[in-house]
Amino acid sequence: MELTPSASETAMAIPIPSRQLYIDGEWREPLKRKRIPIINPSTEEIIGDIPAATAEDVELAVDSARRAFSRNKGRDWASASGAYRAKYLRAIATKVLERKSQLAKLEALDCGKPLDEAAWDMDDVAACFEYYAGLAEDLDAKQKAPISLPMETFKCHILKEPLGVVALITPWNYPFLMATWKVAPALAAGCTAILKPSELASVTCLELADICKEVGLPAGVLNIVTGLGVESGAPLASHPHVDKIAFTGSNLTGSRIMASAAQMVKPVSMELGGKSPIVVFEDVNLDKAAEWTTFGCFWTNGQICSATSRLIVHERIAAKFLEKLIDWTRNIKISDPLEEGCRLGPVVSKGQYEKINKFIQTAKSEGATVLCGGGRPQHLKKGFFIQPTIITDVDTSMQIWREEVFGPVLCVKTFSSEDEAIELANDTQFGLGAAVISNDLDRCERVSKAIRSGMVWVNCSQPCFCQAPWGGIKQSGFGRELGEWGLENYLSVKQVTQYISNEPWGWYVVPKSKL
Ligand code: NAD
């Protein structure tokens, strides 16, 4: 990871490019000429604006994607070889790395993510485009895979085909990376797409449009429409010419999209919320466990779907461990995300800031104790900053235990046996991630199997690699992103079965005299 640029570099003004919607390979002003202000969450100042698409713009974007998917003349994206598509994905990866410093700064300004982290995201974005370029090439070799049948008179093979025009709707916590997790495999599969990023953080996704123009991605293969959820997301999700919706965001929006998709029996994949546990056993090195516990909950300012925000710690070490955790937490540098060494920036918006503070107040009113943090850091008078917060005396019926905060807030419960730890870990409607910290690897394996979630981290929390599947169970959603599973999200499987015998099939027998 490349760390923060020098202080003088970060102090330089970073202009936010003024962009339009990206439709059919061109910049287009929204038909209703609406724009949405961009608010810097560190200063609460307006620093630019983004175009706000409405249903009419979405119509143009879907039409463009539909034409790019299956043109009558010339080479269309869907039937081009994987190798052809891979060239564009690789070119995008190269451009992202060339522009890494600018993109990371824009991301940090737009959503409040510490600059080091944003730079890390840009590496991940490039790696993800590279990875899916490789899978696009592999797809060519995997076509016509034979299926062995129990009858010699038939032979069968499989074609993997792009699903069609896909709507990709994404959140604000990893604006460019979450978009990439969808755009890269969708394009690798041969789908054409309309990306609708969050209105709270769209700046880097609009830079992706600029990169697509630079690398000459054929018109209509990727359209990017920014705007409000109800004005642009909803018409996109319910559009009859969209063949699939891949969504990452809140459960409320996810269920609305599912309801509208159900009307047209349209496939959806859902990456939703979480309330993931981290189970710390009594045999751990307290510093190591404290490092992963703080990282697992406070990374990305606590705004991670998979944040391990419920600490379940063995009662024998609980008191000492909490002391350590307070030390680690108080050492976290909270500052403007562009400041050197920042490890926790502001949360994304005023709405989130108020929502998180309300969670903390409700926890207190329900009888929980705020062990550290719990409000605005004293040295920061402006911006949507919230101290990393640890809450104890938590009951499993409390809101703070049950609901996703999506902010830097950790709640704590103790346990006395492995069974009790598993029961507490599974005491949630969600099932995204989970972490187990212990020196006993047999125990780690047992507990990993017993926890009901899509991902388990052993002796760590949150690592994510584009080769490995990502996603949840229960109310955390369904379908998997990343790895080969991410590509399958955008492919349909067609069986081609051929009758190869010269003999008649013989079910309806025509008398020989009539032949
Ligand atoms: P959100 O649901 O408010 O918005 C997500 C996207 O949906 C945005 O682009 C928004 O404009 C759009 N949208 C809103 N209303 C819509 C509608 N009616 N129809 C279509 N689109 C609509 O979520 P958010 O606040 O941006 O993101 C935070 C949530 O995302 C958290 O719950 C978090 O857990 C979840 N998340 C999950 C994952 C995962 O991998 N499981 C990853 C990141 C974030």
XYZ file of C-alpha atoms and ligand atoms in Angstrom:
559
model
C 0.000 0.000 0.000
C 1.271 3.456 -0.873
C 0.839 5.694 2.146
C -0.319 9.269 2.349
C 1.391 11.767 0.064
C 3.355 14.542 1.742
C 1.497 17.168 3.746
C 2.290 19.856 1.174
C 0.752 17.720 -1.563
C -2.449 17.119 0.390
C -2.714 20.799 1.237
C -3.008 21.634 -2.462
C -6.485 22.466 -3.713
C -8.169 19.513 -5.419
C -10.568 20.653 -8.086
C -13.709 18.541 -8.391
C -14.319 18.057 -12.109
C -17.726 19.250 -13.242
C -19.301 16.321 -15.058
C -22.498 15.390 -16.861
C -24.292 12.071 -17.165
C -22.423 9.518 -19.246
C -24.820 8.071 -21.805
C -24.049 6.356 -25.103
C -20.358 7.170 -24.813
C -21.007 10.916 -24.447
C -21.412 13.466 -21.663
C -25.058 14.534 -21.559
C -26.692 17.200 -19.489
C -29.676 15.785 -17.564
C -32.811 16.521 -19.573
C -34.314 18.394 -16.620
C -30.988 20.206 -15.995
C -31.049 19.304 -12.315
C -27.904 19.051 -10.173
C -27.172 17.850 -6.633
C -24.633 19.661 -4.417
C -21.559 17.769 -3.191
C -20.952 18.453 0.496
C -17.478 17.912 1.929
C -18.265 15.927 5.115
C -15.155 17.350 6.852
C -16.106 20.999 6.423
C -19.847 20.850 5.635
C -19.093 23.112 2.656
C -20.468 22.707 -0.851
C -17.525 21.825 -3.084
C -19.222 21.064 -6.387
C -22.218 19.293 -7.818
C -23.252 16.203 -9.747
C -25.907 15.798 -12.422
C -29.291 14.488 -11.285
C -30.848 12.091 -13.761
C -34.575 11.488 -13.966
C -36.654 8.792 -15.669
C -36.177 10.422 -19.096
C -32.369 10.182 -18.846
C -32.629 6.605 -17.573
C -34.682 5.797 -20.673
C -31.852 7.045 -22.913
C -29.242 5.105 -20.921
C -31.187 1.833 -21.085
C -31.822 2.306 -24.790
C -28.096 2.877 -25.380
C -27.104 -0.195 -23.349
C -29.680 -2.287 -25.204
C -28.259 -1.211 -28.584
C -24.682 -1.863 -27.468
C -25.647 -5.319 -26.253
C -26.934 -6.485 -29.613
C -26.249 -4.279 -32.568
C -27.458 -5.518 -35.925
C -24.368 -4.353 -37.709
C -20.799 -4.485 -36.548
C -19.332 -6.054 -33.494
C -21.526 -6.042 -30.440
C -20.270 -6.359 -26.887
C -22.206 -9.503 -26.078
C -20.899 -11.635 -28.916
C -17.355 -10.254 -28.942
C -14.714 -12.584 -27.551
C -13.739 -12.429 -23.906
C -10.237 -11.477 -25.067
C -11.646 -8.421 -26.860
C -13.511 -7.320 -23.738
C -10.479 -8.012 -21.550
C -8.433 -5.433 -23.463
C -10.784 -2.668 -22.345
C -10.886 -3.881 -18.741
C -7.089 -3.899 -18.608
C -6.923 -0.431 -20.146
C -9.316 0.838 -17.453
C -7.138 -0.747 -14.728
C -4.062 0.980 -16.144
C -5.764 4.366 -16.240
C -7.013 3.973 -12.651
C -3.442 3.388 -11.485
C -2.161 6.331 -13.530
C -4.756 8.565 -11.867
C -4.576 6.911 -8.461
C -3.490 9.984 -6.518
C -6.222 12.229 -7.966
C -8.924 9.567 -7.624
C -7.992 8.826 -4.022
C -8.177 12.496 -3.100
C -11.530 12.902 -4.787
C -12.857 9.852 -2.947
C -11.576 11.135 0.396
C -13.121 14.565 -0.191
C -16.426 13.174 -1.375
C -17.152 10.531 1.264
C -14.760 11.325 4.140
C -12.627 8.201 3.832
C -9.009 8.617 5.098
C -6.713 9.249 2.145
C -4.518 6.191 2.797
C -7.610 4.058 2.686
C -8.903 5.701 -0.472
C -5.519 5.035 -2.118
C -5.837 1.412 -1.062
C -9.321 1.314 -2.633
C -7.888 2.533 -5.953
C -5.368 -0.322 -5.946
C -8.265 -2.700 -5.302
C -10.280 -1.143 -8.123
C -7.416 -1.666 -10.572
C -6.799 -5.220 -9.316
C -10.477 -6.050 -9.738
C -10.571 -4.843 -13.373
C -7.379 -6.844 -14.061
C -8.791 -9.942 -12.387
C -12.023 -9.894 -14.389
C -10.045 -9.260 -17.588
C -8.419 -12.637 -16.881
C -11.783 -14.296 -16.259
C -13.174 -12.788 -19.485
C -10.339 -14.462 -21.414
C -10.941 -17.764 -19.604
C -14.575 -17.582 -20.601
C -13.631 -18.130 -24.272
C -11.909 -21.411 -23.395
C -14.767 -22.542 -21.196
C -17.416 -22.237 -23.915
C -18.928 -25.464 -25.259
C -17.965 -27.421 -22.161
C -19.359 -30.928 -22.783
C -21.842 -32.525 -20.409
C -21.766 -36.290 -20.179
C -25.190 -37.803 -20.739
C -26.504 -41.283 -19.938
C -27.628 -41.847 -23.593
C -25.122 -42.192 -26.441
C -27.646 -40.976 -28.975
C -27.311 -37.435 -27.632
C -24.486 -35.049 -27.024
C -24.682 -31.870 -25.032
C -22.601 -28.819 -24.362
C -22.943 -25.629 -22.358
C -22.797 -22.036 -23.541
C -22.259 -19.320 -20.985
C -23.964 -16.197 -22.246
C -24.251 -12.664 -20.925
C -27.556 -11.996 -19.169
C -28.217 -8.803 -21.102
C -28.599 -5.211 -19.983
C -27.913 -4.922 -16.271
C -28.690 -2.188 -13.746
C -25.947 -1.732 -11.163
C -27.084 0.269 -8.125
C -24.446 1.054 -5.520
C -23.934 2.758 -2.118
C -21.600 5.515 -0.885
C -19.250 3.780 1.552
C -16.819 2.446 -1.084
C -18.100 4.494 -4.021
C -15.614 3.437 -6.708
C -14.846 -0.018 -5.342
C -18.480 -1.138 -4.904
C -19.191 0.066 -8.443
C -16.163 -1.872 -9.714
C -17.292 -5.095 -8.017
C -20.282 -4.935 -10.361
C -19.007 -3.135 -13.475
C -15.898 -5.313 -13.972
C -17.624 -8.743 -13.905
C -20.706 -7.467 -15.785
C -18.579 -6.147 -18.649
C -16.307 -9.210 -18.545
C -19.377 -11.422 -18.962
C -20.497 -9.447 -22.032
C -23.365 -7.584 -20.402
C -23.894 -3.915 -21.043
C -24.702 -1.803 -18.037
C -26.167 1.261 -16.433
C -24.398 2.210 -13.223
C -26.350 4.295 -10.683
C -24.026 5.311 -7.834
C -25.210 6.890 -4.591
C -26.161 10.561 -4.696
C -24.013 10.997 -1.556
C -20.774 10.004 -3.317
C -20.667 9.818 -7.113
C -17.543 11.794 -7.966
C -15.152 8.908 -8.649
C -17.805 6.972 -10.575
C -18.081 9.957 -12.923
C -14.287 9.810 -13.296
C -14.733 6.181 -14.334
C -16.886 7.554 -17.160
C -14.018 9.795 -18.178
C -11.664 6.816 -18.132
C -14.084 4.807 -20.291
C -14.059 7.648 -22.821
C -10.263 7.774 -22.750
C -9.829 4.067 -23.394
C -12.454 4.156 -26.154
C -14.913 1.743 -24.578
C -17.601 1.249 -27.249
C -20.577 3.577 -26.813
C -23.356 2.266 -24.608
C -21.385 -0.583 -23.019
C -21.316 1.317 -19.714
C -23.652 4.221 -18.985
C -23.356 6.148 -15.720
C -26.360 8.019 -14.412
C -26.069 9.851 -11.125
C -29.066 11.106 -9.216
C -31.503 10.545 -6.389
C -32.673 7.021 -5.598
C -36.343 7.705 -6.236
C -35.746 9.804 -9.357
C -33.164 7.677 -11.161
C -32.661 4.408 -9.201
C -36.336 3.475 -9.079
C -37.074 4.013 -12.817
C -33.908 2.075 -13.638
C -34.785 -0.847 -11.377
C -38.321 -1.081 -12.753
C -37.382 -0.615 -16.404
C -38.808 -3.428 -18.575
C -35.692 -3.532 -20.797
C -33.311 -4.158 -17.917
C -32.586 -7.877 -17.630
C -31.062 -7.985 -14.155
C -30.520 -5.737 -11.151
C -27.407 -6.013 -9.008
C -27.907 -3.978 -5.860
C -25.772 -3.039 -2.884
C -27.336 -0.897 -0.214
C -29.816 -0.843 2.616
C -32.393 -3.523 3.347
C -35.229 -1.048 2.899
C -34.201 -0.103 -0.639
C -33.276 -3.708 -1.425
C -36.727 -4.979 -0.528
C -38.372 -2.206 -2.587
C -36.276 -3.194 -5.591
C -37.115 -6.871 -5.088
C -40.825 -6.044 -4.996
C -40.629 -4.127 -8.256
C -38.442 -6.801 -9.901
C -40.950 -9.465 -8.869
C -43.582 -7.855 -11.117
C -41.448 -8.773 -14.132
C -39.834 -11.918 -12.720
C -36.499 -10.160 -13.074
C -33.386 -11.649 -11.448
C -31.758 -9.630 -8.687
C -28.678 -10.013 -6.512
C -28.662 -8.305 -3.148
C -25.743 -7.159 -0.985
C -27.427 -5.690 2.071
C -26.721 -4.763 5.675
C -25.008 -6.551 8.514
C -24.383 -6.678 12.253
C -21.410 -8.968 12.268
C -19.913 -10.503 15.426
C -16.275 -10.769 16.478
C -15.738 -13.542 19.036
C -12.627 -13.156 21.185
C -11.612 -16.225 23.213
C -9.654 -16.251 26.463
C -6.393 -17.595 24.974
C -5.581 -14.629 22.732
C -2.777 -12.125 22.667
C -4.686 -9.084 23.884
C -2.895 -6.571 21.657
C -3.394 -8.605 18.497
C -7.058 -9.112 19.319
C -7.485 -5.406 20.129
C -5.928 -4.403 16.826
C -8.317 -6.566 14.799
C -11.311 -5.573 16.917
C -10.707 -1.856 16.385
C -9.866 -2.319 12.708
C -12.895 -4.572 12.183
C -15.300 -1.972 13.528
C -13.742 1.458 12.903
C -12.149 0.992 9.471
C -13.890 3.194 6.855
C -15.218 5.276 9.752
C -17.319 2.289 10.789
C -19.331 2.467 7.580
C -18.811 -1.078 6.369
C -21.599 -3.544 5.782
C -19.416 -6.313 7.210
C -18.082 -4.288 10.188
C -17.628 -6.603 13.153
C -19.612 -4.277 15.383
C -20.712 -6.802 18.034
C -17.807 -7.821 20.258
C -18.392 -11.108 22.083
C -15.525 -11.552 24.512
C -14.761 -14.270 27.070
C -15.714 -13.062 30.561
C -12.323 -14.096 32.004
C -10.418 -11.564 29.882
C -13.192 -9.008 29.319
C -12.029 -6.341 31.801
C -8.378 -6.395 30.661
C -9.352 -6.603 27.013
C -11.648 -3.593 27.245
C -8.813 -1.591 28.838
C -6.628 -2.490 25.852
C -9.398 -1.627 23.436
C -9.831 1.801 24.992
C -6.072 2.386 24.576
C -6.140 1.320 20.933
C -9.282 3.346 20.245
C -7.947 6.536 21.835
C -4.847 6.256 19.652
C -6.827 6.446 16.420
C -6.058 9.696 14.638
C -9.336 11.483 13.868
C -8.926 14.308 11.375
C -9.691 15.684 7.960
C -9.217 12.650 5.695
C -6.552 14.462 3.679
C -4.385 15.113 6.741
C -1.325 12.907 7.000
C -1.856 9.819 9.131
C -5.639 10.180 9.373
C -7.235 6.888 10.401
C -10.812 8.048 11.000
C -12.570 10.773 9.049
C -16.108 12.111 9.190
C -19.156 9.995 8.407
C -20.606 10.672 5.002
C -23.480 13.089 5.646
C -25.472 15.079 8.164
C -28.209 12.453 7.966
C -25.788 9.650 8.898
C -24.226 11.806 11.629
C -27.603 12.402 13.242
C -28.685 8.784 12.833
C -25.526 7.440 14.522
C -25.792 9.909 17.414
C -29.410 8.836 17.894
C -28.301 5.196 18.109
C -25.862 6.149 20.878
C -28.513 8.139 22.768
C -31.045 5.301 22.477
C -28.466 2.815 23.786
C -27.904 5.053 26.808
C -31.612 5.491 27.419
C -32.055 1.703 27.249
C -29.483 1.276 30.039
C -26.206 0.655 28.157
C -22.940 2.363 29.176
C -20.751 4.381 26.827
C -17.277 3.183 27.781
C -15.432 5.559 25.455
C -16.269 7.996 22.684
C -19.964 8.690 22.247
C -19.906 12.066 20.525
C -17.976 14.667 18.541
C -14.186 14.816 19.039
C -13.483 18.039 20.916
C -10.763 19.230 18.560
C -13.083 19.176 15.513
C -15.753 21.850 15.622
C -17.099 21.311 12.110
C -17.772 18.277 9.979
C -19.661 15.053 10.562
C -17.088 13.572 12.949
C -17.999 10.974 15.553
C -15.511 9.471 18.015
C -14.988 5.734 17.837
C -17.384 4.527 20.503
C -17.496 1.409 22.696
C -20.744 0.492 24.431
C -21.061 -2.040 27.279
C -23.855 -3.284 29.571
C -25.682 -4.305 26.448
C -28.735 -6.532 26.472
C -29.602 -8.632 23.413
C -32.992 -6.944 23.155
C -31.417 -3.482 22.767
C -31.477 -1.651 19.460
C -27.673 -1.252 19.572
C -27.269 -5.051 19.576
C -29.902 -5.752 16.932
C -29.702 -2.997 14.288
C -26.999 -1.897 11.879
C -25.538 1.460 12.985
C -23.225 1.943 9.979
C -20.910 4.149 12.011
C -17.937 3.791 14.407
C -19.840 2.125 17.234
C -18.893 -1.185 18.861
C -21.187 -2.922 21.339
C -19.930 -5.558 23.747
C -21.224 -8.715 25.438
C -19.358 -11.371 27.410
C -19.655 -15.161 27.293
C -18.517 -18.065 29.429
C -18.653 -21.071 27.039
C -18.087 -21.756 23.356
C -21.762 -22.659 22.912
C -22.853 -19.392 24.440
C -20.463 -17.474 22.161
C -21.939 -19.174 19.086
C -25.469 -18.508 20.272
C -24.700 -14.808 20.734
C -22.910 -14.613 17.372
C -25.958 -16.079 15.618
C -28.413 -13.896 17.516
C -29.065 -11.599 14.540
C -31.309 -11.253 11.520
C -28.159 -10.627 9.446
C -25.519 -13.052 8.190
C -22.786 -11.190 6.345
C -19.432 -11.565 8.110
C -18.022 -12.855 11.392
C -14.595 -13.004 13.025
C -13.161 -15.564 15.435
C -10.024 -14.740 17.415
C -8.304 -17.607 19.240
C -4.979 -19.427 19.309
C -6.808 -22.769 19.245
C -7.256 -23.440 15.524
C -9.531 -26.461 16.088
C -11.851 -24.224 18.014
C -11.663 -21.595 15.265
C -12.727 -24.227 12.757
C -15.645 -25.436 14.912
C -16.887 -21.926 15.528
C -16.444 -20.896 11.860
C -18.702 -23.771 10.860
C -21.292 -23.027 13.518
C -21.670 -19.326 12.718
C -24.354 -18.610 10.137
C -22.814 -16.067 7.757
C -21.416 -15.701 4.248
C -17.868 -15.001 5.416
C -15.777 -15.857 8.478
C -12.406 -14.311 9.276
C -10.079 -16.234 11.582
C -7.608 -14.210 13.665
C -8.389 -11.116 11.600
C -11.388 -9.073 10.456
C -12.375 -7.560 7.099
C -9.668 -8.691 4.660
C -11.154 -8.859 1.190
C -9.638 -10.220 -2.023
C -11.214 -10.046 -5.458
C -10.551 -13.776 -5.949
C -12.754 -14.850 -3.026
C -16.584 -14.729 -2.900
C -18.286 -11.908 -1.022
C -21.869 -11.887 0.213
C -24.278 -12.833 2.935
C -27.127 -15.027 4.026
C -30.324 -14.294 5.958
C -31.250 -10.603 5.675
C -27.749 -9.683 4.482
C -28.836 -10.703 1.006
C -28.127 -13.363 -1.587
C -25.906 -13.927 -4.589
C -22.142 -13.547 -4.385
C -19.834 -10.872 -5.714
C -16.146 -11.268 -6.542
C -14.305 -14.386 -7.641
C -15.841 -16.647 -10.277
C -19.149 -16.307 -8.431
C -19.168 -12.604 -9.279
C -18.899 -13.412 -12.987
C -21.658 -16.044 -12.792
C -23.955 -13.261 -11.520
C -23.974 -11.869 -15.054
C -24.057 -15.079 -17.078
C -26.834 -17.404 -18.056
C -26.167 -21.020 -18.875
C -27.574 -22.454 -22.074
C -27.573 -26.174 -22.799
C -27.281 -27.212 -26.454
C -28.325 -30.816 -26.930
C -27.927 -32.616 -30.240
C -29.431 -35.907 -31.435
C -26.568 -37.742 -33.135
C -28.039 -41.129 -34.039
C -29.121 -42.049 -37.580
C -31.883 -44.241 -36.132
C -35.413 -42.845 -35.733
C -36.237 -41.804 -32.203
C -39.220 -44.187 -32.375
C -41.790 -42.798 -29.955
C -44.498 -42.179 -32.557
C -44.250 -45.171 -34.850
C -45.323 -44.567 -38.445
C -46.158 -47.856 -40.210
C -43.400 -48.777 -42.724
C -45.982 -48.943 -45.551
C -46.606 -45.184 -45.134
C -42.961 -44.169 -45.180
P -29.351 2.996 0.170
O -30.220 1.795 0.096
O -29.913 4.218 0.768
O -28.870 3.419 -1.289
C -28.176 2.516 -2.140
C -28.424 2.912 -3.581
O -29.804 2.721 -3.888
C -28.123 4.385 -3.877
O -27.533 4.483 -5.150
C -29.493 5.016 -3.864
O -29.593 6.197 -4.628
C -30.325 3.898 -4.484
N -31.759 3.968 -4.200
C -32.386 4.552 -3.145
N -33.721 4.386 -3.248
C -33.944 3.672 -4.370
C -35.108 3.135 -4.982
N -36.333 3.332 -4.478
N -34.957 2.393 -6.108
C -33.726 2.170 -6.625
N -32.604 2.665 -6.097
C -32.693 3.389 -4.974
O -28.030 2.530 0.897
P -26.784 3.427 1.310
O -27.185 4.260 2.481
O -26.234 4.096 0.106
O -25.732 2.320 1.758
C -25.637 1.834 3.056
C -26.167 0.417 3.106
O -25.490 -0.378 2.156
C -25.909 -0.229 4.455
O -27.065 -0.896 4.893
C -24.807 -1.234 4.147
O -24.777 -2.342 5.002
C -25.107 -1.610 2.737
N -23.902 -2.155 2.078
C -23.820 -3.500 1.881
C -22.677 -4.048 1.295
C -22.554 -5.549 1.091
O -21.615 -5.968 0.419
N -23.439 -6.372 1.621
C -21.623 -3.211 0.911
C -21.735 -1.853 1.134
C -22.892 -1.324 1.715
